[in-house]
XYZ file of C-alpha atoms in Angstrom:
722
model
C -20.083 -52.445 -25.253
C -20.572 -49.935 -28.031
C -18.388 -52.028 -30.390
C -20.562 -55.093 -29.654
C -23.755 -53.100 -30.411
C -22.164 -51.908 -33.699
C -21.342 -55.472 -34.701
C -24.828 -56.673 -33.910
C -26.228 -53.774 -35.958
C -23.911 -54.615 -38.902
C -24.969 -58.289 -38.728
C -28.634 -57.384 -38.627
C -28.117 -55.080 -41.739
C -26.280 -57.869 -43.566
C -28.926 -60.362 -42.691
C -31.650 -57.971 -43.856
C -29.676 -57.483 -47.145
C -29.342 -61.301 -47.723
C -33.092 -61.764 -47.024
C -33.979 -58.883 -49.397
C -31.817 -60.437 -52.191
C -33.365 -63.871 -51.608
C -36.811 -62.265 -51.799
C -35.878 -60.556 -55.105
C -34.619 -63.848 -56.610
C -36.852 -64.759 -59.556
C -38.432 -68.116 -60.230
C -38.042 -70.067 -63.377
C -41.029 -70.675 -65.629
C -42.757 -73.967 -64.841
C -44.757 -76.160 -67.136
C -47.922 -75.564 -65.066
C -47.636 -71.799 -65.710
C -49.340 -72.636 -69.000
C -52.515 -72.758 -66.759
C -52.005 -69.157 -65.602
C -51.865 -67.510 -69.001
C -54.831 -65.383 -69.839
C -55.385 -64.292 -73.412
C -56.981 -61.037 -74.521
C -59.036 -60.962 -77.763
C -62.025 -59.619 -79.720
C -61.173 -56.016 -78.914
C -63.981 -53.499 -79.823
C -64.176 -49.730 -79.184
C -67.138 -47.414 -78.903
C -67.336 -44.862 -81.796
C -65.882 -42.158 -79.448
C -63.009 -44.489 -78.515
C -63.686 -44.026 -74.721
C -64.697 -47.590 -73.829
C -63.260 -50.949 -74.985
C -64.935 -54.268 -74.675
C -62.855 -57.463 -75.142
C -62.684 -61.141 -74.274
C -60.340 -62.810 -71.867
C -59.716 -66.543 -72.229
C -58.587 -68.193 -68.935
C -58.010 -71.772 -67.966
C -59.861 -72.928 -64.946
C -60.105 -76.214 -62.985
C -62.580 -78.747 -64.175
C -65.464 -79.014 -61.727
C -65.593 -82.865 -61.814
C -61.921 -83.775 -62.113
C -59.301 -81.645 -60.290
C -56.618 -82.904 -62.582
C -58.331 -81.542 -65.741
C -58.637 -77.938 -66.777
C -61.201 -76.144 -69.061
C -61.137 -72.962 -71.069
C -63.332 -70.106 -69.941
C -63.939 -66.970 -72.101
C -65.743 -63.911 -70.678
C -66.289 -60.277 -71.596
C -64.488 -57.460 -69.954
C -64.752 -53.623 -70.146
C -62.179 -50.910 -69.859
C -62.306 -47.119 -70.061
C -59.481 -46.046 -72.336
C -58.747 -42.578 -70.763
C -58.918 -43.592 -67.168
C -56.452 -45.261 -64.899
C -59.056 -47.788 -63.598
C -58.668 -51.558 -63.909
C -60.813 -53.350 -66.459
C -63.978 -54.976 -65.006
C -65.534 -58.257 -65.799
C -68.948 -58.060 -67.509
C -70.056 -61.691 -67.945
C -69.778 -64.823 -65.828
C -70.997 -68.374 -66.040
C -69.784 -71.753 -67.465
C -71.309 -71.070 -70.897
C -68.778 -68.305 -71.685
C -69.229 -65.280 -73.865
C -67.615 -64.141 -77.059
C -67.820 -62.008 -80.239
C -68.733 -58.751 -78.510
C -69.841 -55.655 -80.697
C -70.957 -52.282 -79.544
C -74.052 -50.709 -80.850
C -73.423 -47.484 -82.770
C -74.429 -45.342 -79.833
C -72.193 -47.360 -77.518
C -75.080 -48.082 -75.132
C -75.410 -51.849 -75.844
C -73.145 -54.794 -76.478
C -74.213 -57.722 -78.604
C -72.378 -61.013 -78.107
C -72.728 -64.695 -78.358
C -73.244 -67.327 -75.703
C -74.046 -71.029 -75.876
C -77.594 -72.148 -75.040
C -78.460 -75.826 -75.160
C -75.401 -76.505 -77.314
C -76.214 -73.708 -79.829
C -74.608 -70.273 -80.015
C -77.186 -67.472 -79.571
C -77.153 -63.656 -79.518
C -77.411 -61.695 -76.249
C -77.799 -57.991 -75.472
C -76.132 -56.239 -72.550
C -76.732 -52.632 -71.423
C -73.427 -50.960 -70.872
C -74.344 -48.347 -68.272
C -77.354 -50.016 -66.591
C -75.519 -53.269 -65.873
C -77.718 -56.237 -64.920
C -77.934 -59.600 -66.538
C -77.613 -60.041 -70.409
C -80.895 -60.642 -72.300
C -81.085 -63.377 -74.862
C -82.094 -61.981 -78.222
C -82.193 -64.992 -80.570
C -83.601 -68.505 -80.199
C -82.725 -69.708 -83.648
C -82.794 -73.485 -83.915
C -79.718 -73.415 -86.059
C -77.786 -71.056 -83.750
C -76.487 -67.542 -84.255
C -72.912 -66.304 -84.761
C -70.901 -63.299 -85.999
C -73.214 -60.464 -84.928
C -72.915 -57.031 -86.535
C -74.986 -53.858 -85.964
C -76.751 -51.840 -88.670
C -75.514 -48.285 -88.951
C -78.682 -46.917 -87.189
C -78.400 -49.454 -84.384
C -81.891 -50.838 -84.932
C -80.910 -54.285 -86.348
C -78.267 -56.877 -86.114
C -77.258 -59.446 -88.712
C -75.850 -62.847 -87.881
C -75.043 -66.166 -89.517
C -76.145 -69.687 -88.831
C -75.000 -73.053 -90.210
C -77.614 -75.546 -91.661
C -77.038 -79.091 -92.700
C -78.283 -80.022 -96.197
C -81.021 -82.177 -94.895
C -82.246 -79.325 -92.715
C -82.424 -77.029 -95.735
C -84.397 -79.614 -97.660
C -87.074 -79.496 -94.913
C -87.007 -75.745 -94.163
C -89.667 -73.894 -96.059
C -88.111 -70.466 -95.180
C -84.555 -71.170 -96.292
C -85.855 -73.407 -99.125
C -89.193 -72.208 -100.350
C -90.990 -74.807 -102.363
C -88.880 -77.619 -100.801
C -86.609 -77.848 -103.820
C -83.511 -79.932 -104.319
C -80.008 -78.556 -105.277
C -79.354 -77.775 -108.904
C -75.842 -78.973 -108.490
C -75.195 -82.742 -108.376
C -74.846 -84.318 -104.893
C -72.505 -86.918 -106.486
C -74.226 -89.967 -105.088
C -73.904 -92.711 -107.698
C -77.167 -93.717 -109.184
C -78.989 -90.519 -108.175
C -78.229 -88.010 -110.943
C -81.287 -85.922 -110.084
C -80.553 -85.844 -106.255
C -83.674 -87.853 -105.445
C -81.636 -89.325 -102.523
C -82.169 -86.023 -100.685
C -85.999 -86.221 -100.746
C -87.606 -86.928 -97.468
C -88.368 -90.698 -97.230
C -91.737 -91.164 -95.351
C -91.635 -94.929 -95.826
C -91.592 -96.952 -92.642
C -88.134 -98.536 -92.077
C -87.982 -102.238 -92.653
C -84.906 -104.328 -93.433
C -87.137 -106.997 -95.017
C -89.367 -104.465 -96.983
C -89.279 -102.984 -100.317
C -86.428 -100.805 -101.621
C -87.740 -97.580 -100.030
C -88.270 -99.383 -96.730
C -84.684 -100.689 -96.904
C -83.464 -97.156 -97.688
C -85.346 -95.854 -94.700
C -83.757 -98.558 -92.566
C -80.296 -97.682 -93.770
C -80.921 -93.889 -93.133
C -81.864 -94.708 -89.555
C -78.604 -96.596 -89.191
C -76.699 -93.538 -90.343
C -78.658 -91.364 -87.854
C -77.773 -93.892 -85.066
C -74.113 -93.786 -86.070
C -74.061 -97.413 -87.152
C -72.623 -96.307 -90.570
C -71.046 -93.388 -92.206
C -71.796 -93.027 -95.937
C -69.271 -90.786 -97.743
C -70.189 -89.244 -101.086
C -68.418 -85.932 -100.827
C -64.928 -84.936 -101.761
C -63.957 -83.029 -98.614
C -64.980 -85.733 -96.180
C -62.356 -85.133 -93.480
C -62.858 -82.467 -90.855
C -60.189 -81.596 -88.340
C -61.256 -84.361 -85.974
C -63.311 -86.955 -87.802
C -64.704 -88.341 -91.059
C -67.960 -86.717 -91.947
C -70.663 -87.077 -94.571
C -72.294 -83.784 -93.435
C -72.677 -80.921 -95.840
C -73.202 -77.617 -94.068
C -74.188 -74.135 -95.473
C -73.982 -70.758 -93.885
C -76.959 -68.410 -94.140
C -77.461 -64.749 -93.160
C -80.293 -63.556 -90.813
C -81.301 -60.120 -89.511
C -83.186 -59.269 -86.324
C -84.446 -56.172 -84.726
C -82.299 -55.193 -81.699
C -85.232 -55.649 -79.251
C -85.810 -58.632 -76.992
C -88.697 -60.721 -78.212
C -87.982 -59.948 -81.899
C -88.150 -62.687 -84.554
C -85.232 -63.295 -86.854
C -85.501 -63.015 -90.661
C -83.646 -65.284 -93.056
C -82.548 -63.174 -95.925
C -80.611 -65.753 -97.937
C -81.994 -68.939 -99.521
C -81.040 -72.221 -101.053
C -78.184 -74.637 -101.166
C -75.265 -72.178 -101.087
C -73.243 -70.574 -98.354
C -73.273 -66.840 -97.643
C -70.330 -65.741 -95.538
C -68.499 -62.636 -94.209
C -71.591 -60.392 -94.182
C -71.247 -56.645 -93.527
C -73.918 -53.879 -93.464
C -73.334 -51.353 -96.284
C -76.357 -49.323 -95.174
C -79.410 -49.906 -93.053
C -81.038 -51.704 -95.964
C -78.124 -53.425 -97.781
C -75.550 -56.036 -96.897
C -72.312 -57.241 -98.656
C -71.122 -60.883 -98.428
C -69.048 -63.614 -99.933
C -70.646 -66.544 -101.755
C -71.134 -68.552 -104.995
C -74.664 -68.284 -105.967
C -76.255 -70.287 -108.848
C -73.116 -72.439 -108.938
C -73.672 -75.671 -110.886
C -70.853 -77.629 -109.217
C -70.818 -79.465 -106.001
C -69.719 -77.068 -103.178
C -66.684 -79.196 -102.420
C -65.397 -78.462 -105.876
C -65.937 -74.710 -105.781
C -62.810 -72.898 -104.553
C -63.634 -69.544 -105.962
C -65.405 -66.868 -103.904
C -67.360 -63.878 -105.211
C -68.534 -60.738 -103.597
C -72.291 -59.751 -103.682
C -74.705 -57.385 -102.156
C -78.295 -58.114 -101.045
C -81.037 -56.006 -99.579
C -82.067 -56.727 -96.031
C -85.438 -58.024 -97.255
C -83.658 -60.665 -99.294
C -84.163 -59.044 -102.713
C -81.839 -57.641 -105.355
C -78.900 -59.956 -105.085
C -76.053 -58.408 -107.123
C -72.568 -59.692 -108.009
C -69.917 -57.017 -107.457
C -66.661 -59.077 -108.069
C -66.185 -62.529 -109.416
C -64.142 -64.533 -111.877
C -63.235 -68.143 -112.687
C -60.244 -69.484 -110.584
C -60.086 -66.315 -108.462
C -60.889 -65.804 -104.760
C -62.399 -62.428 -103.884
C -62.295 -62.251 -100.101
C -64.444 -59.484 -98.507
C -62.547 -57.887 -95.574
C -64.254 -54.705 -94.459
C -66.860 -52.147 -95.361
C -66.135 -48.313 -94.809
C -68.259 -46.361 -92.324
C -70.110 -44.564 -95.139
C -70.735 -47.757 -96.981
C -68.966 -46.311 -100.035
C -65.919 -48.521 -100.139
C -65.064 -52.273 -99.674
C -61.712 -53.595 -98.789
C -61.042 -57.092 -100.169
C -58.155 -59.395 -101.150
C -57.695 -61.258 -104.474
C -55.834 -64.462 -105.083
C -55.678 -67.382 -107.500
C -57.366 -70.651 -106.260
C -55.023 -73.173 -104.559
C -52.041 -71.129 -105.493
C -49.291 -70.393 -103.115
C -49.059 -66.618 -103.060
C -49.572 -63.435 -100.983
C -53.137 -62.191 -101.706
C -53.444 -58.643 -103.202
C -55.170 -56.141 -101.033
C -57.622 -53.893 -103.025
C -60.210 -51.165 -102.428
C -63.503 -51.217 -104.408
C -65.696 -48.092 -104.852
C -69.358 -48.886 -104.474
C -70.360 -45.515 -105.829
C -68.352 -46.153 -109.023
C -68.444 -49.917 -109.427
C -66.985 -49.873 -112.996
C -63.866 -47.962 -111.820
C -60.737 -50.102 -111.339
C -60.071 -51.082 -107.826
C -57.158 -49.430 -105.960
C -54.243 -51.769 -105.250
C -52.348 -51.551 -101.981
C -48.799 -52.757 -102.771
C -47.764 -54.725 -99.734
C -45.796 -58.005 -99.989
C -47.210 -59.566 -96.799
C -50.495 -61.019 -95.800
C -53.240 -58.991 -94.242
C -55.761 -59.678 -91.501
C -58.366 -57.838 -89.376
C -58.804 -54.981 -91.882
C -60.537 -51.823 -90.715
C -61.247 -48.330 -92.254
C -60.592 -45.226 -90.276
C -63.547 -43.169 -89.269
C -62.719 -40.503 -91.880
C -62.015 -43.211 -94.451
C -58.590 -41.769 -95.244
C -56.668 -44.718 -93.769
C -56.983 -48.480 -93.938
C -55.528 -50.521 -90.986
C -54.716 -54.159 -90.832
C -52.465 -56.612 -89.055
C -49.796 -58.689 -90.783
C -47.329 -61.407 -90.117
C -43.844 -59.966 -90.709
C -40.287 -60.988 -89.880
C -41.192 -62.921 -86.679
C -43.909 -60.476 -85.407
C -47.552 -59.574 -86.055
C -47.497 -55.842 -86.879
C -50.184 -53.225 -87.139
C -50.018 -51.540 -90.536
C -51.713 -48.405 -91.990
C -52.275 -47.602 -95.693
C -53.222 -44.102 -96.986
C -56.267 -44.448 -99.264
C -55.103 -41.344 -101.081
C -51.437 -42.182 -101.742
C -51.714 -45.933 -101.148
C -48.495 -45.655 -99.189
C -48.023 -48.301 -96.424
C -46.616 -47.666 -92.939
C -45.727 -50.223 -90.296
C -46.822 -48.860 -86.941
C -45.484 -51.515 -84.475
C -42.365 -53.523 -83.917
C -41.679 -56.954 -85.439
C -40.534 -58.029 -82.005
C -44.190 -57.943 -80.836
C -47.483 -59.454 -81.867
C -50.663 -57.416 -82.252
C -53.166 -60.251 -81.818
C -56.282 -58.036 -82.072
C -57.148 -54.333 -82.101
C -59.746 -51.647 -82.917
C -59.428 -48.016 -83.937
C -61.981 -45.232 -83.424
C -61.811 -41.472 -82.940
C -57.990 -41.354 -82.884
C -57.703 -44.153 -80.242
C -56.197 -47.559 -80.733
C -56.943 -50.366 -78.321
C -55.015 -53.534 -78.897
C -54.043 -56.967 -77.514
C -50.302 -57.524 -77.634
C -47.840 -60.359 -77.022
C -44.186 -60.077 -76.591
C -41.343 -62.035 -74.841
C -41.864 -60.490 -71.382
C -45.733 -61.022 -71.396
C -47.901 -63.322 -73.580
C -51.000 -61.174 -73.596
C -52.252 -57.803 -72.227
C -54.508 -54.916 -73.394
C -53.030 -51.543 -74.401
C -54.323 -48.207 -75.487
C -52.513 -45.580 -77.640
C -52.950 -42.756 -80.058
C -52.561 -43.412 -83.802
C -48.774 -42.963 -83.683
C -48.409 -45.893 -81.260
C -45.168 -44.481 -79.855
C -46.112 -44.742 -76.147
C -48.852 -47.221 -75.627
C -50.445 -47.395 -72.201
C -50.887 -50.793 -70.397
C -54.441 -50.942 -69.042
C -54.559 -54.584 -67.931
C -52.562 -56.875 -65.693
C -53.963 -60.324 -66.540
C -50.492 -61.894 -66.762
C -48.219 -59.144 -65.373
C -48.838 -60.020 -61.728
C -47.854 -63.667 -61.892
C -44.976 -62.849 -64.288
C -43.334 -60.186 -62.165
C -41.302 -62.721 -60.153
C -40.518 -64.986 -63.102
C -37.182 -65.339 -64.889
C -37.585 -64.690 -68.596
C -34.927 -65.392 -71.253
C -34.913 -62.930 -74.139
C -33.938 -64.057 -77.598
C -31.063 -62.698 -79.652
C -31.630 -62.305 -83.381
C -29.306 -63.371 -86.186
C -29.471 -63.407 -89.960
C -27.691 -65.055 -92.866
C -28.117 -65.323 -96.626
C -28.702 -68.756 -98.052
C -27.596 -70.096 -101.441
C -30.833 -68.674 -103.095
C -29.869 -65.200 -102.047
C -32.720 -65.176 -99.443
C -32.063 -63.585 -96.062
C -33.016 -66.030 -93.336
C -33.776 -64.868 -89.700
C -33.150 -66.952 -86.599
C -33.306 -66.371 -82.821
C -31.242 -67.801 -79.969
C -32.711 -68.195 -76.516
C -29.980 -68.958 -73.890
C -30.654 -70.837 -70.686
C -31.635 -68.727 -67.681
C -28.630 -68.017 -65.465
C -26.366 -68.482 -68.550
C -22.664 -68.363 -67.602
C -19.928 -67.699 -70.159
C -17.504 -70.659 -70.341
C -20.063 -73.292 -69.490
C -21.503 -75.753 -71.965
C -25.284 -76.286 -72.429
C -27.580 -78.597 -74.338
C -29.097 -76.956 -77.446
C -32.614 -77.564 -78.744
C -33.536 -76.749 -82.391
C -37.209 -75.850 -82.638
C -38.884 -75.839 -86.055
C -42.238 -74.186 -87.015
C -45.109 -75.912 -88.813
C -46.937 -74.725 -91.907
C -44.814 -74.552 -93.778
C -46.361 -71.180 -94.553
C -46.169 -69.862 -90.973
C -43.394 -68.408 -88.848
C -41.838 -68.214 -85.467
C -40.535 -65.077 -83.769
C -40.606 -62.881 -80.646
C -44.150 -61.775 -81.683
C -45.550 -65.223 -81.897
C -47.339 -66.355 -78.718
C -47.850 -70.005 -79.606
C -44.331 -71.122 -78.357
C -43.901 -68.647 -75.548
C -44.248 -71.160 -72.665
C -42.272 -73.966 -74.452
C -39.195 -71.709 -75.060
C -39.208 -70.338 -71.526
C -39.768 -73.818 -69.989
C -36.775 -75.347 -71.862
C -34.583 -72.303 -70.996
C -35.570 -72.708 -67.350
C -34.483 -76.377 -67.575
C -31.009 -75.294 -68.741
C -31.456 -75.782 -72.475
C -30.507 -73.263 -75.128
C -32.947 -72.954 -78.000
C -32.538 -71.873 -81.602
C -35.457 -71.344 -83.950
C -35.557 -69.903 -87.406
C -37.902 -69.074 -90.370
C -36.476 -71.191 -93.203
C -37.409 -70.728 -96.900
C -41.165 -71.242 -97.427
C -42.099 -69.411 -94.217
C -44.749 -66.689 -94.299
C -44.007 -63.124 -93.225
C -41.194 -62.484 -95.726
C -42.939 -61.937 -98.985
C -44.078 -64.051 -101.895
C -40.665 -64.880 -103.287
C -39.630 -66.319 -99.874
C -43.019 -68.025 -99.443
C -42.681 -69.919 -102.793
C -39.052 -70.865 -102.361
C -39.867 -74.368 -101.045
C -42.080 -75.466 -103.933
C -41.026 -78.958 -104.876
C -38.531 -78.767 -102.084
C -39.908 -79.391 -98.566
C -36.799 -81.210 -97.355
C -33.319 -80.335 -98.585
C -33.580 -76.525 -98.919
C -35.536 -75.716 -95.698
C -33.309 -78.224 -93.802
C -30.215 -76.396 -94.951
C -31.607 -73.153 -93.562
C -32.441 -74.759 -90.171
C -28.964 -76.456 -90.005
C -27.203 -73.186 -90.872
C -29.000 -71.386 -87.971
C -27.835 -74.244 -85.748
C -24.289 -73.995 -86.990
C -24.171 -70.260 -86.317
C -25.450 -70.864 -82.797
C -22.860 -73.505 -82.152
C -20.131 -71.076 -83.449
C -20.851 -68.937 -80.355
C -18.989 -71.586 -78.405
C -21.391 -72.346 -75.557
C -23.432 -75.230 -77.032
C -22.418 -78.758 -76.155
C -22.269 -80.456 -79.608
C -22.720 -83.816 -77.884
C -26.151 -82.762 -76.598
C -27.982 -81.473 -79.581
C -31.781 -82.018 -79.763
C -34.443 -81.255 -82.328
C -38.171 -81.052 -82.294
C -41.214 -79.804 -84.137
C -44.812 -80.448 -84.983
C -46.913 -80.712 -88.187
C -44.683 -79.626 -91.118
C -41.957 -79.260 -88.488
C -42.512 -82.924 -87.647
C -41.843 -83.654 -91.310
C -38.663 -81.468 -91.296
C -37.441 -82.904 -88.055
C -37.728 -86.355 -89.505
C -36.124 -85.308 -92.748
C -33.163 -83.704 -90.900
C -32.449 -86.660 -88.658
C -32.517 -89.006 -91.670
C -29.947 -86.892 -93.485
C -27.789 -85.491 -90.574
C -26.406 -87.555 -87.793
C -25.287 -84.893 -85.290
C -28.346 -84.975 -83.004
C -28.604 -86.914 -79.700
C -32.360 -87.363 -79.777
C -35.433 -86.028 -81.536
C -39.198 -85.584 -81.086
C -41.748 -85.204 -83.798
C -45.427 -84.374 -83.231
C -48.408 -84.770 -85.621
C -46.063 -84.838 -88.599
C -46.283 -85.763 -92.302
C -43.930 -88.545 -93.319
C -45.362 -90.278 -96.350
C -47.012 -88.144 -99.043
C -48.592 -91.128 -100.788
C -50.845 -91.627 -97.721
C -51.099 -88.011 -96.719
C -53.045 -87.258 -99.930
C -55.806 -89.664 -98.941
C -56.042 -89.270 -95.149
C -55.451 -85.437 -94.671
C -58.156 -82.810 -94.812
C -55.448 -80.463 -96.212
C -54.772 -82.803 -99.159
C -54.847 -79.867 -101.578
C -51.376 -78.967 -100.374
C -50.049 -81.764 -102.654
C -51.003 -80.037 -105.946
C -50.270 -76.601 -104.386
C -46.692 -77.429 -103.506
C -45.899 -80.304 -105.918
C -47.760 -79.418 -109.009
C -49.947 -82.494 -109.406
C -51.388 -85.771 -107.926
C -49.865 -88.975 -106.642
C -50.973 -91.019 -109.741
C -49.208 -88.692 -112.113
C -45.711 -89.986 -112.909
C -43.789 -86.674 -112.539
C -45.488 -85.715 -109.303
C -45.187 -89.251 -107.941
C -41.394 -89.050 -108.349
C -41.269 -85.780 -106.503
C -43.474 -87.119 -103.673
C -41.262 -90.212 -103.270
C -38.167 -88.028 -103.199
C -39.673 -85.567 -100.585
C -41.190 -88.240 -98.224
C -39.069 -88.846 -95.089
C -40.443 -92.376 -94.839
C -38.196 -93.312 -97.818
C -35.052 -92.502 -95.783
C -36.197 -94.141 -92.481
C -33.231 -96.574 -92.652
C -30.916 -93.579 -91.996
C -32.483 -92.638 -88.696
C -30.224 -93.992 -85.893
C -30.954 -91.796 -82.898
C -33.595 -92.099 -80.128
C -36.837 -90.736 -81.660
C -40.128 -89.853 -79.982
C -43.190 -89.719 -82.239
C -46.407 -88.114 -80.940
C -49.812 -88.006 -82.673
C -53.397 -87.293 -81.652
C -55.993 -89.953 -82.219
C -58.393 -87.479 -83.891
C -55.827 -85.592 -85.993
C -57.282 -85.545 -89.565
C -55.252 -82.688 -90.818
C -52.226 -84.826 -91.298
C -53.725 -88.251 -90.483
C -52.759 -90.859 -87.955
C -51.296 -93.235 -90.439
C -48.341 -90.916 -90.751
C -47.199 -91.598 -87.303
C -48.074 -95.340 -87.375
C -46.164 -95.846 -90.646
C -43.065 -94.126 -89.325
C -43.087 -95.836 -85.952
C -43.661 -99.279 -87.388
C -40.927 -98.855 -89.990
C -38.382 -97.866 -87.330
C -39.493 -100.580 -84.952
C -39.030 -103.238 -87.733
C -35.571 -101.877 -88.323
C -34.780 -102.152 -84.669
C -34.296 -98.430 -84.114
C -34.664 -96.744 -80.720
C -38.245 -95.279 -81.162
C -41.145 -94.519 -78.848
C -44.687 -93.792 -80.055
C -47.291 -91.790 -78.074
C -50.963 -91.506 -79.114
C -53.122 -88.907 -77.301
C -56.796 -89.976 -77.124
C -59.264 -87.424 -78.516
C -56.566 -84.998 -79.502
C -56.781 -83.053 -82.787
C -53.975 -81.326 -84.742
C -54.478 -78.191 -82.607
C -53.573 -79.969 -79.378
C -50.633 -77.614 -78.446
C -52.614 -74.405 -79.165
C -56.145 -75.061 -78.104
C -56.323 -78.690 -77.105
C -56.958 -80.429 -73.818
C -54.833 -78.556 -71.252
C -53.700 -81.698 -69.520
C -52.531 -83.096 -72.868
C -50.806 -79.869 -73.675
C -48.754 -80.267 -70.500
C -48.371 -83.933 -71.156
C -46.877 -83.423 -74.664
C -44.366 -80.842 -73.469
C -43.223 -82.902 -70.440
C -43.042 -86.150 -72.551
C -40.708 -84.288 -74.952
C -38.579 -82.949 -72.096
C -38.481 -86.275 -70.200
C -37.476 -88.145 -73.452
C -34.598 -85.622 -74.105
C -33.420 -85.892 -70.481
C -32.812 -89.659 -70.925
C -30.014 -88.737 -73.220
C -28.934 -85.409 -71.772
C -25.634 -86.574 -70.345
C -22.385 -84.686 -70.667
């Protein structure tokens, strides 16, 4: 009897062990997990560093259609020294963004949409309650910043040119621009004058013009006279200008426009309670579309004493930050439309004739901030597959990287020896952390994604490097399928990044879900940063000038070959995909290399002769290829570098995807490639996504984001046979 009891006990223990193991078994990443990802951003600290405010972007069900999903951005608050969970501050379908603490930390100013226009709101930190609307500007209000004494806020608003013509505050005297609007037959810009004649198609010339203007207003015609007429999503004749306003930080106050005329005033920062620094091009005689330079000015808060600090022909001076005392400016300097890493500099406002300090750092810089004591400058930078936090001593100008290239610091703030930052890495796409200035042991203070990820199987990348024929070190990463077993063969997917001046890596959040999804489906993935990528310095960045195809393709293929050399990839099941420039490079590769089983290209560039005309980034042509399509030498390069001219060599099944409203590359690109392949009788499929822009995979319609990933996977699966 005792033996029987012991056997029963053993069986129960074994059963419990099996159940325990089954409960511990992790789940693979699913495509719909994209809807669970929450993204932390807009991080701001109080001056004492004790409280952080930040935004969290979530994806929620559409109220009208359960199959659709919307973005929702709200404000959250966290106490940096306590082990309490962050709490949500704002609610509502309008969303909230751009939070900034008042200097005393008692109020938060932020933006929220009201009747289709962004407006400023104030929220009392300790008192709670509902936010109070501060502005009712008919042009909207964005980018709030507090004055040092906390009594005022500045903000910006965008005005159309016709609105400026009519606005007696922004345009005293109802003047017309001094620069030429470039409408043929109207050298003096009389076309911009308000036409008070009654519209009549059978009337005199002014009545006909009034009739035609009404047709434009009713969207019966688009009349294009400007050079930069493509936006991200449409063709537009609109000309918009940014102006700076101030307002007292008290509900019921009236805003004050401090800038005037037909110019844009951007990146404003308070220098003192009575002076603001900004970027602009004042008194410019050229049409705004032809002005690529940017200068730095100061202006009094009453709109007087506009003074140019930095400016030169063919140079961009980009204002980045103002020190707490208002004595120093951080800015970057670059040559217009030149492929380069901008130079980071410090300007002394007390000694304006003194030469600016140069911070020697061969990477880009973003989100620049001065330390409270003004001894350090902090910024983020794309570097070697990650987005790192960097500090520079303003005494020695020595630069120190504070975080790992295996992570991405997506936003941060520093105050009183405390760093609060949003971070992405392979194990978690976004959380909020707090640390001291050494950043050795950061503390996780949120769990926006940690909870749903704790039972998910994650595949971590392995890094490799090689030196190409130009002597450049190229980095690549291999993501193996989950539950990888040595000795088995797996399909291998080559992923390529866009840009070309961008990068992939463990610190890049944009591809997190896609890599993990394919790994969960049993695919290996290899991705690399070929020549021309950002994050590796200016020499590397410029190494694909006049060479978008052959050189970068060689780097991508070398990374693939080195992955295959590990022995687990099935060379009969090689796939390749990429979007934007990567759509270009995918197409180039499969028209020059026949090893792949199938390919997918999204929103790519395939024919430079049409890209110049239909893309809003058309200036990439002179930037990378040295001229324009009608110039003989440049035309020869563009013909050589256009994948469409090798279309007859594409023999594998090919999926082409493009958004209907993509004006960054232009929809003719996909149509031309598809039709050419179809005429040649090649196995090709073409997908158009209604309403989608070039940003579909990053910030587009969530159902279409899922659709694009699944269509690529489903297409590859048709040919994924051993």
